[in-house]
Short mmCIF file of C-alpha atoms and ligand atoms in Angstrom, two decimals:
data_model
loop_
_atom_site.label_atom_id
_atom_site.label_comp_id
_atom_site.label_asym_id
_atom_site.label_seq_id
_atom_site.Cartn_x
_atom_site.Cartn_y
_atom_site.Cartn_z
CA MET A 296 161.11 87.93 -0.13
CA LEU A 297 160.11 86.71 3.25
CA THR A 298 160.22 89.09 6.23
CA GLU A 299 160.15 88.60 9.96
CA ASP A 300 156.42 89.20 9.87
CA ASP A 301 155.99 86.18 7.60
CA ILE A 302 157.59 83.80 10.17
CA ASP A 303 155.10 81.52 11.94
CA PRO A 304 155.94 81.90 15.63
CA ARG A 305 155.56 78.09 16.00
CA LEU A 306 158.32 77.40 13.53
CA ASP A 307 161.33 75.56 14.92
CA LEU A 308 164.00 77.96 13.64
CA ARG A 309 166.92 75.71 14.58
CA ALA A 310 165.40 72.79 12.70
CA GLU A 311 164.61 74.97 9.67
CA ILE A 312 168.17 76.40 9.56
CA ASP A 313 169.54 72.86 9.67
CA ARG A 314 167.24 71.78 6.87
CA LEU A 315 168.32 74.75 4.79
CA ARG A 316 171.98 74.18 5.60
CA ARG A 317 171.71 70.63 4.13
CA GLU A 318 169.49 71.60 1.20
CA LYS A 319 171.79 74.50 0.08
CA ASN A 320 175.12 72.76 1.02
CA ALA A 321 175.77 75.75 3.33
CA VAL A 322 178.38 76.14 6.03
CA ILE A 323 177.56 78.48 9.01
CA LEU A 324 180.55 80.36 10.44
CA ALA A 325 180.15 82.28 13.67
CA HIS A 326 182.39 84.64 15.54
CA TYR A 327 183.03 84.21 19.29
CA TYR A 328 181.15 87.59 19.84
CA GLN A 329 177.87 86.15 18.61
CA ASP A 330 175.06 85.26 20.95
CA GLY A 331 175.44 81.77 22.44
CA GLU A 332 172.47 80.29 20.55
CA ILE A 333 174.08 81.32 17.26
CA GLN A 334 177.44 79.92 18.23
CA ASP A 335 175.78 76.64 19.10
CA LEU A 336 174.14 76.18 15.69
CA ALA A 337 177.29 77.12 13.69
CA ASP A 338 179.57 74.65 11.96
CA PHE A 339 182.66 76.55 13.11
CA VAL A 340 183.06 79.21 15.80
CA GLY A 341 186.24 81.21 15.92
CA ASP A 342 188.14 84.39 15.64
CA SER A 343 188.83 86.26 12.44
CA LEU A 344 191.99 84.33 11.60
CA ASP A 345 190.40 80.89 11.97
CA LEU A 346 187.18 81.92 10.23
CA SER A 347 189.14 83.45 7.35
CA ARG A 348 191.05 80.21 6.98
CA LYS A 349 187.69 78.26 7.05
CA ALA A 350 186.12 80.60 4.39
CA ALA A 351 189.17 80.22 2.18
CA ALA A 352 189.17 76.40 2.42
CA THR A 353 185.38 75.59 2.32
CA GLU A 354 183.85 73.32 -0.22
CA ALA A 355 180.33 74.46 0.67
CA ASP A 356 178.30 76.37 -2.03
CA VAL A 357 177.07 78.87 0.50
CA ILE A 358 178.79 80.55 3.40
CA VAL A 359 176.46 82.07 6.04
CA PHE A 360 178.63 84.41 8.02
CA CYS A 361 177.33 85.25 11.51
CA GLY A 362 179.52 88.10 12.56
CA VAL A 363 179.82 91.62 11.21
CA ARG A 364 179.82 92.83 7.63
CA PHE A 365 183.63 93.14 7.22
CA MET A 366 183.91 89.45 8.19
CA GLY A 367 181.43 88.49 5.47
CA GLU A 368 183.44 90.56 3.07
CA VAL A 369 186.60 88.74 3.99
CA ALA A 370 184.83 85.41 3.29
CA LYS A 371 183.80 86.69 -0.14
CA ILE A 372 187.24 88.09 -0.98
CA LEU A 373 188.88 84.73 -0.13
CA SER A 374 186.15 82.58 -1.58
CA PRO A 375 184.70 84.55 -4.53
CA LYS A 376 182.85 81.58 -6.10
CA ARG A 377 180.75 80.97 -3.00
CA LEU A 378 177.50 82.82 -2.20
CA VAL A 379 178.22 84.64 1.07
CA LEU A 380 175.14 85.54 3.04
CA ILE A 381 175.03 87.65 6.20
CA PRO A 382 171.97 87.89 8.42
CA ASP A 383 172.06 91.73 8.62
CA MET A 384 173.79 94.14 6.28
CA GLU A 385 173.71 96.86 8.97
CA ALA A 386 176.02 94.79 11.25
CA GLY A 387 179.07 97.23 10.97
CA CYS A 388 182.06 97.83 13.16
CA SER A 389 183.11 100.98 15.00
CA LEU A 390 186.77 100.45 13.89
CA GLU A 391 185.64 100.22 10.17
CA ASP A 392 183.61 103.40 10.71
CA ALA A 393 186.71 105.16 12.21
CA CYS A 394 188.69 104.56 9.06
CA LYS A 395 186.98 105.82 5.89
CA PRO A 396 188.76 104.72 2.73
CA ASP A 397 189.25 108.33 1.30
CA VAL A 398 190.79 109.59 4.54
CA TYR A 399 192.96 106.46 4.81
CA ARG A 400 194.10 106.83 1.22
CA ARG A 401 195.32 110.43 2.00
CA PHE A 402 196.94 109.25 5.19
CA ARG A 403 198.79 106.45 3.45
CA ALA A 404 199.98 108.79 0.75
CA ARG A 405 201.76 110.86 3.37
CA TYR A 406 203.95 107.87 4.31
CA PRO A 407 205.03 106.33 0.92
CA ASP A 408 208.02 104.45 2.47
CA HIS A 409 205.90 102.73 5.22
CA VAL A 410 204.50 99.20 5.14
CA ALA A 411 200.75 99.55 5.64
CA VAL A 412 199.77 96.89 8.21
CA THR A 413 195.96 96.98 8.77
CA TYR A 414 193.81 95.28 11.35
CA ILE A 415 191.18 93.05 9.71
CA ASN A 416 188.41 95.20 11.22
CA CYS A 417 188.17 97.50 8.24
CA SER A 418 186.41 97.78 4.90
CA ALA A 419 187.34 95.98 1.68
CA GLU A 420 188.48 99.36 0.30
CA VAL A 421 190.97 99.95 3.15
CA LYS A 422 192.17 96.33 2.81
CA ALA A 423 192.86 97.03 -0.90
CA LEU A 424 194.90 100.09 0.07
CA SER A 425 196.98 98.11 2.63
CA ASP A 426 200.02 95.91 2.24
CA ILE A 427 199.27 93.31 4.90
CA ILE A 428 196.20 92.51 6.99
CA VAL A 429 196.53 91.25 10.56
CA THR A 430 194.20 90.03 13.26
CA SER A 431 194.90 90.16 16.99
CA SER A 432 196.04 86.50 16.79
CA ASN A 433 198.80 87.12 14.32
CA ALA A 434 199.67 90.87 14.50
CA GLU A 435 202.75 90.41 16.66
CA ALA A 436 204.09 87.45 14.58
CA ILE A 437 203.54 89.32 11.33
CA VAL A 438 205.10 92.60 12.56
CA ASN A 439 208.11 90.60 13.62
CA GLN A 440 208.54 89.39 10.05
CA ILE A 441 208.83 92.98 8.74
CA PRO A 442 212.49 94.22 8.65
CA PRO A 443 213.08 96.34 11.83
CA ASP A 444 214.18 99.38 9.86
CA LYS A 445 211.06 99.45 7.74
CA PRO A 446 208.55 101.94 9.19
CA ILE A 447 204.96 100.73 9.68
CA LEU A 448 201.61 102.44 9.34
CA PHE A 449 199.15 100.71 11.59
CA ALA A 450 195.44 101.23 11.27
CA PRO A 451 192.76 101.47 12.54
CA ASP A 452 193.02 100.38 16.23
CA HIS A 453 195.61 102.48 18.12
CA HIS A 454 195.34 100.43 21.24
CA LEU A 455 196.29 97.30 19.43
CA GLY A 456 198.95 99.16 17.54
CA SER A 457 200.50 100.45 20.79
CA TYR A 458 200.36 96.95 22.26
CA ILE A 459 202.08 95.40 19.26
CA ALA A 460 204.70 98.23 19.26
CA SER A 461 205.45 97.51 22.94
CA ARG A 462 205.60 93.70 22.33
CA THR A 463 207.88 94.02 19.33
CA GLY A 464 209.98 96.89 20.64
CA ARG A 465 209.32 98.85 17.46
CA THR A 466 209.57 102.64 17.76
CA ASN A 467 208.79 103.24 14.02
CA MET A 468 205.10 102.55 14.02
CA THR A 469 202.68 105.36 13.08
CA LEU A 470 199.21 104.63 14.42
CA TRP A 471 195.80 105.56 13.05
CA PRO A 472 193.68 106.99 15.88
CA GLY A 473 190.76 104.49 15.81
CA ALA A 474 189.33 102.45 18.69
CA CYS A 475 186.64 99.85 19.36
CA ILE A 476 183.60 101.21 21.20
CA ILE A 477 183.25 98.06 23.28
CA HIS A 478 186.84 97.78 24.53
CA GLU A 479 187.12 101.53 25.02
CA GLN A 480 184.30 101.45 27.64
CA PHE A 481 185.99 99.31 30.21
CA SER A 482 186.68 101.27 33.36
CA GLU A 483 190.07 100.98 35.04
CA GLN A 484 188.60 102.17 38.37
CA GLU A 485 185.65 99.72 38.28
CA LEU A 486 188.03 96.95 37.20
CA LEU A 487 190.19 97.58 40.33
CA LYS A 488 187.11 97.49 42.51
CA LEU A 489 186.06 94.23 40.92
CA LYS A 490 189.47 92.79 41.39
CA ALA A 491 189.47 93.81 45.00
CA ALA A 492 186.20 91.90 45.49
CA HIS A 493 187.68 88.85 43.72
CA PRO A 494 191.34 88.88 44.65
CA GLY A 495 191.96 85.39 43.33
CA ALA A 496 190.54 86.11 39.89
CA ARG A 497 192.98 86.42 36.96
CA ILE A 498 192.32 89.29 34.61
CA THR A 499 192.49 88.47 30.97
CA ALA A 500 192.13 91.31 28.43
CA HIS A 501 191.97 91.91 24.67
CA PRO A 502 194.61 94.14 23.21
CA GLU A 503 191.96 96.45 21.81
CA CYS A 504 191.53 97.56 25.40
CA PRO A 505 193.13 100.87 26.54
CA GLU A 506 196.42 100.81 28.28
CA GLY A 507 194.83 101.48 31.73
CA ILE A 508 193.05 98.08 31.50
CA LEU A 509 195.92 96.24 29.95
CA LEU A 510 198.19 97.48 32.78
CA HIS A 511 196.31 95.28 35.27
CA ALA A 512 195.89 92.19 33.07
CA ASP A 513 197.58 88.88 33.98
CA HIS A 514 197.08 87.85 30.41
CA ILE A 515 196.53 89.76 27.09
CA GLY A 516 195.51 88.11 23.93
CA SER A 517 193.14 87.61 21.05
CA THR A 518 189.74 85.89 21.70
CA ARG A 519 191.25 82.52 20.78
CA ALA A 520 194.25 83.22 23.04
CA ILE A 521 191.98 84.29 25.88
CA LEU A 522 189.87 81.13 25.49
CA GLN A 523 193.01 78.98 25.55
CA TYR A 524 194.38 80.86 28.59
CA VAL A 525 191.27 80.30 30.77
CA ILE A 526 191.11 76.71 29.78
CA GLU A 527 194.71 75.96 30.54
CA SER A 528 195.22 78.25 33.60
CA PRO A 529 195.11 76.55 36.99
CA ALA A 530 193.05 79.46 38.25
CA THR A 531 189.32 79.06 38.61
CA GLU A 532 188.06 82.64 38.47
CA PHE A 533 188.59 85.13 35.74
CA ILE A 534 187.70 88.71 34.88
CA VAL A 535 187.32 88.89 31.11
CA ALA A 536 187.87 92.22 29.33
CA THR A 537 186.52 91.71 25.88
CA GLU A 538 183.06 91.34 24.24
CA LEU A 539 181.20 89.25 26.76
CA HIS A 540 179.75 86.59 24.44
CA ILE A 541 183.13 84.82 24.41
CA ILE A 542 182.19 83.72 27.87
CA HIS A 543 179.71 81.25 26.36
CA GLN A 544 182.65 79.22 24.95
CA MET A 545 184.50 79.54 28.24
CA GLU A 546 181.56 78.13 30.26
CA LYS A 547 181.26 75.30 27.79
CA ALA A 548 184.99 74.42 27.83
CA ALA A 549 185.50 74.90 31.63
CA PRO A 550 182.13 74.62 33.31
CA HIS A 551 183.79 74.36 36.78
CA LYS A 552 185.38 77.83 36.47
CA ARG A 553 183.83 81.23 37.05
CA PHE A 554 183.96 84.00 34.42
CA ILE A 555 183.05 87.66 35.24
CA ALA A 556 182.65 90.25 32.53
CA ALA A 557 184.87 93.30 33.02
CA PRO A 558 182.78 96.41 34.04
CA GLY A 559 182.19 99.74 32.32
CA ALA A 560 182.18 103.12 33.97
CA ASP A 561 178.80 102.53 35.76
CA GLY A 562 180.11 99.30 37.27
CA SER A 563 177.86 97.17 35.15
CA CYS A 564 178.99 94.85 32.38
CA ASN A 565 176.33 95.72 29.74
CA CYS A 566 178.84 97.92 27.97
CA ALA A 567 180.69 94.77 26.72
CA THR A 568 178.01 93.75 24.30
CA CYS A 569 178.67 94.70 20.68
CA PRO A 570 175.57 96.29 19.24
CA PHE A 571 176.62 95.36 15.67
CA MET A 572 177.10 91.64 16.55
CA ALA A 573 173.83 91.70 18.45
CA ARG A 574 171.91 92.54 15.19
CA ASN A 575 172.11 88.90 14.16
CA THR A 576 169.30 86.63 15.28
CA LEU A 577 168.12 83.11 14.56
CA ALA A 578 165.20 84.67 12.55
CA LYS A 579 167.55 86.69 10.48
CA ILE A 580 169.82 83.72 9.83
CA TYR A 581 166.73 81.69 8.75
CA LEU A 582 165.62 84.54 6.48
CA CYS A 583 168.85 85.07 4.76
CA MET A 584 169.05 81.44 3.96
CA VAL A 585 165.48 81.29 2.58
CA ASN A 586 165.83 84.64 0.68
CA GLY A 587 169.44 84.16 -0.49
CA SER A 588 169.84 87.75 0.72
CA PRO A 589 171.51 89.89 2.06
CA GLN A 590 174.51 88.67 0.20
CA ILE A 591 177.95 90.21 -0.01
CA GLU A 592 178.92 91.49 -3.38
CA ILE A 593 182.19 93.18 -4.16
CA PRO A 594 183.32 94.49 -7.54
CA GLU A 595 186.01 92.17 -8.88
CA ASP A 596 188.86 94.80 -9.11
CA LEU A 597 188.29 95.71 -5.48
CA ARG A 598 188.06 92.18 -4.44
CA ALA A 599 191.31 91.20 -6.17
CA ALA A 600 193.14 94.16 -4.69
CA ALA A 601 191.88 93.36 -1.15
CA GLU A 602 192.79 89.68 -1.62
CA LYS A 603 196.47 90.51 -1.96
CA SER A 604 196.81 91.95 1.50
CA LEU A 605 194.67 89.19 2.99
CA GLN A 606 196.63 86.41 1.23
CA ARG A 607 199.83 87.99 2.55
CA MET A 608 198.33 87.69 6.05
CA LEU A 609 197.51 83.99 5.48
CA ASP A 610 200.98 83.29 4.01
CA MET A 611 202.67 85.08 6.94
CA SER A 612 200.56 83.14 9.50
CA VAL A 613 201.54 79.63 8.42
CA SER A 614 203.51 79.18 11.65
CA ILE A 615 200.34 79.90 13.69
CA PRO A 616 198.44 76.63 14.03
CA PRO A 617 194.65 76.62 13.78
CA ALA A 618 192.88 77.07 17.16
CA ALA A 619 193.39 74.14 19.36
CA ARG A 620 189.66 73.28 19.24
CA ASN A 621 186.77 74.05 17.00
CA ALA A 622 184.51 75.72 19.44
CA ALA A 623 181.36 74.53 17.67
CA GLU A 624 182.13 70.89 18.66
O1 CIZ B 933 190.15 88.82 15.35
C1 CIZ B 933 188.97 88.80 15.69
O2 CIZ B 933 188.13 88.01 15.33
C2 CIZ B 933 188.53 89.84 16.65
C3 CIZ B 933 187.58 90.82 16.25
C4 CIZ B 933 188.94 89.75 17.89
C5 CIZ B 933 189.82 88.57 18.34
O3 CIZ B 933 190.68 88.78 19.10
O4 CIZ B 933 189.57 87.43 17.88
#
């Protein structure tokens, strides 16, 4: 098993990853929150909905998933015959950590008549305990397909849950109290200072942000919706309240526009970097392809149970077209 210490510093990692991609018939999927250099070498860059669709449809033998662990799990659940590699098994997610399967199982049992709608940022175990998985791209459309008199349990992001409840007018949603550490750190006070310094800038925010941030947003949407918004808007300056690596795609798609990362409490924007996503590096991508490890493995009974709620999501999302552009192109 090669380690980082074995890598010759003169090695052209991009060229080696390309060679391995061809040799192993691999597809590299990357989330918008990955570092720009990883986005640029991926075959597809997208949000969880688009990447789930790609994983389900791929003909490649190997999927290299550059994102966090639950995303690799989704690829394995939907594409069990493929070898799914992730660069770093420690790339977790604060929302997943906030919703432990045993605690969720007990919570769910208290509401037997509710439909369990769960954000994709959770473990395979929690997916297996849920009725329908959603992403931020399809949550509103999916909740609107559930009969209005049917109560909903929404986990694990309570900010997204509150936002969806307000969008759909539903008063019968019980929310799990989880939150994303990145979106929670944006500061309303600092945002208003930044807006005062850039009065023409449009604020675009992810629905994982707290209400105090969403209140000031000109636009609220998933990463793919945010990207579309900044491309199509006539405005030329934007304050972006989500993980800051999405700005890489914005700058590529609209190089004449200016994108400013929303600030945290100290007025800086460093808070908007996901430490889990940041664990992935070119060296780790190379190593996982050489070593065939770390790979995602899920016991078949758990995989099959989790597939049901994910497949319901895909079936209930057919009216949502794939992202307008593949950001890797
Ligand atoms: O759905 C995803 O991929 C996440 C984590 C955010 C978004 O809005 O795309």
